[in-house]
Amino acid sequence: MKQDIQSLNEFSKQLKSGSIYKEIDSKLTALHKKKSKTESKSIDGLREKIEKKEKQIERLYGEIISLQNKLSKLLDEELKAQRKS
């Protein structure tokens, strides 16, 4: 029973001095910093993935245009050949 009273007295002193609030605040601040760093890393990672995908899309778009041009040229040649016959 005495230990409980002493523990409560100690807790009361810590509350009055603000040391508990400071400790909680510092832990919350540390947690927020860690969380924001994690979010920043994942945002940076997503940005990199998006940039890679955009480059792939640009390359594929260029290939599509090239294939369209080749197909158009082949169709023109085929039409010319049919007109001659």
PDB file of C-alpha atoms in Angstrom:
ATOM      1  CA  MET A   1       0.000   0.000   0.000  1.00  0.00           C
ATOM      2  CA  LYS A   2       2.854   2.369   0.846  1.00  0.00           C
ATOM      3  CA  GLN A   3       4.471   1.612  -2.496  1.00  0.00           C
ATOM      4  CA  ASP A   4       1.264   2.499  -4.305  1.00  0.00           C
ATOM      5  CA  ILE A   5       1.044   5.803  -2.462  1.00  0.00           C
ATOM      6  CA  GLN A   6       4.694   6.544  -3.170  1.00  0.00           C
ATOM      7  CA  SER A   7       4.201   5.653  -6.836  1.00  0.00           C
ATOM      8  CA  LEU A   8       1.189   7.947  -7.008  1.00  0.00           C
ATOM      9  CA  ASN A   9       3.135  10.744  -5.302  1.00  0.00           C
ATOM     10  CA  GLU A  10       5.977  10.325  -7.785  1.00  0.00           C
ATOM     11  CA  PHE A  11       3.538  10.275 -10.684  1.00  0.00           C
ATOM     12  CA  SER A  12       1.875  13.408  -9.317  1.00  0.00           C
ATOM     13  CA  LYS A  13       5.255  15.178  -9.115  1.00  0.00           C
ATOM     14  CA  GLN A  14       6.044  14.180 -12.701  1.00  0.00           C
ATOM     15  CA  LEU A  15       2.665  15.465 -13.853  1.00  0.00           C
ATOM     16  CA  LYS A  16       3.085  18.768 -12.045  1.00  0.00           C
ATOM     17  CA  SER A  17       6.624  19.290 -13.342  1.00  0.00           C
ATOM     18  CA  GLY A  18       5.566  18.527 -16.911  1.00  0.00           C
ATOM     19  CA  SER A  19       8.244  15.888 -17.405  1.00  0.00           C
ATOM     20  CA  ILE A  20       5.674  13.310 -18.533  1.00  0.00           C
ATOM     21  CA  TYR A  21       4.284  15.708 -21.121  1.00  0.00           C
ATOM     22  CA  LYS A  22       7.788  16.496 -22.354  1.00  0.00           C
ATOM     23  CA  GLU A  23       8.591  12.801 -22.666  1.00  0.00           C
ATOM     24  CA  ILE A  24       5.351  12.075 -24.526  1.00  0.00           C
ATOM     25  CA  ASP A  25       5.865  15.100 -26.751  1.00  0.00           C
ATOM     26  CA  SER A  26       9.423  14.074 -27.624  1.00  0.00           C
ATOM     27  CA  LYS A  27       8.282  10.530 -28.431  1.00  0.00           C
ATOM     28  CA  LEU A  28       5.450  11.844 -30.618  1.00  0.00           C
ATOM     29  CA  THR A  29       7.832  14.223 -32.381  1.00  0.00           C
ATOM     30  CA  ALA A  30      10.261  11.369 -33.028  1.00  0.00           C
ATOM     31  CA  LEU A  31       7.428   9.227 -34.346  1.00  0.00           C
ATOM     32  CA  HIS A  32       6.219  11.987 -36.688  1.00  0.00           C
ATOM     33  CA  LYS A  33       9.734  12.550 -38.002  1.00  0.00           C
ATOM     34  CA  LYS A  34      10.150   8.851 -38.667  1.00  0.00           C
ATOM     35  CA  LYS A  35       6.740   8.688 -40.338  1.00  0.00           C
ATOM     36  CA  SER A  36       7.408  11.705 -42.553  1.00  0.00           C
ATOM     37  CA  LYS A  37      10.751  10.266 -43.644  1.00  0.00           C
ATOM     38  CA  THR A  38       9.037   7.005 -44.564  1.00  0.00           C
ATOM     39  CA  GLU A  39       6.362   8.862 -46.520  1.00  0.00           C
ATOM     40  CA  SER A  40       9.015  10.914 -48.256  1.00  0.00           C
ATOM     41  CA  LYS A  41      10.901   7.781 -49.261  1.00  0.00           C
ATOM     42  CA  SER A  42       7.787   6.130 -50.601  1.00  0.00           C
ATOM     43  CA  ILE A  43       6.812   9.269 -52.511  1.00  0.00           C
ATOM     44  CA  ASP A  44      10.303   9.440 -54.002  1.00  0.00           C
ATOM     45  CA  GLY A  45      10.100   5.761 -54.890  1.00  0.00           C
ATOM     46  CA  LEU A  46       6.741   6.237 -56.564  1.00  0.00           C
ATOM     47  CA  ARG A  47       8.073   9.242 -58.468  1.00  0.00           C
ATOM     48  CA  GLU A  48      10.981   7.171 -59.774  1.00  0.00           C
ATOM     49  CA  LYS A  49       8.646   4.370 -60.851  1.00  0.00           C
ATOM     50  CA  ILE A  50       6.381   6.856 -62.621  1.00  0.00           C
ATOM     51  CA  GLU A  51       9.331   8.418 -64.446  1.00  0.00           C
ATOM     52  CA  LYS A  52      10.533   4.983 -65.578  1.00  0.00           C
ATOM     53  CA  LYS A  53       7.058   4.108 -66.829  1.00  0.00           C
ATOM     54  CA  GLU A  54       6.805   7.437 -68.662  1.00  0.00           C
ATOM     55  CA  LYS A  55      10.109   6.705 -70.431  1.00  0.00           C
ATOM     56  CA  GLN A  56       8.857   3.244 -71.384  1.00  0.00           C
ATOM     57  CA  ILE A  57       5.616   4.742 -72.722  1.00  0.00           C
ATOM     58  CA  GLU A  58       7.555   7.319 -74.775  1.00  0.00           C
ATOM     59  CA  ARG A  59       9.753   4.584 -76.229  1.00  0.00           C
ATOM     60  CA  LEU A  60       6.734   2.418 -77.058  1.00  0.00           C
ATOM     61  CA  TYR A  61       4.968   5.401 -78.606  1.00  0.00           C
ATOM     62  CA  GLY A  62       7.994   5.976 -80.831  1.00  0.00           C
ATOM     63  CA  GLU A  63       7.985   2.321 -81.851  1.00  0.00           C
ATOM     64  CA  ILE A  64       4.260   2.483 -82.639  1.00  0.00           C
ATOM     65  CA  ILE A  65       4.773   5.520 -84.872  1.00  0.00           C
ATOM     66  CA  SER A  66       7.648   3.773 -86.644  1.00  0.00           C
ATOM     67  CA  LEU A  67       5.530   0.659 -87.204  1.00  0.00           C
ATOM     68  CA  GLN A  68       2.617   2.770 -88.463  1.00  0.00           C
ATOM     69  CA  ASN A  69       4.922   4.449 -90.968  1.00  0.00           C
ATOM     70  CA  LYS A  70       6.260   1.098 -92.168  1.00  0.00           C
ATOM     71  CA  LEU A  71       2.733  -0.299 -92.466  1.00  0.00           C
ATOM     72  CA  SER A  72       1.589   2.774 -94.362  1.00  0.00           C
ATOM     73  CA  LYS A  73       4.527   2.471 -96.759  1.00  0.00           C
ATOM     74  CA  LEU A  74       3.833  -1.238 -97.332  1.00  0.00           C
ATOM     75  CA  LEU A  75       0.146  -0.538 -97.958  1.00  0.00           C
ATOM     76  CA  ASP A  76       1.040   2.182-100.450  1.00  0.00           C
ATOM     77  CA  GLU A  77       3.368  -0.210-102.261  1.00  0.00           C
ATOM     78  CA  GLU A  78       0.676  -2.903-102.288  1.00  0.00           C
ATOM     79  CA  LEU A  79      -1.890  -0.460-103.706  1.00  0.00           C
ATOM     80  CA  LYS A  80       0.544   0.641-106.422  1.00  0.00           C
ATOM     81  CA  ALA A  81       1.222  -2.973-107.313  1.00  0.00           C
ATOM     82  CA  GLN A  82      -2.506  -3.746-107.560  1.00  0.00           C
ATOM     83  CA  ARG A  83      -3.135  -0.686-109.756  1.00  0.00           C
ATOM     84  CA  LYS A  84      -0.428  -1.795-112.170  1.00  0.00           C
ATOM     85  CA  SER A  85      -1.957  -5.225-112.528  1.00  0.00           C
TER      86      SER A  85
END
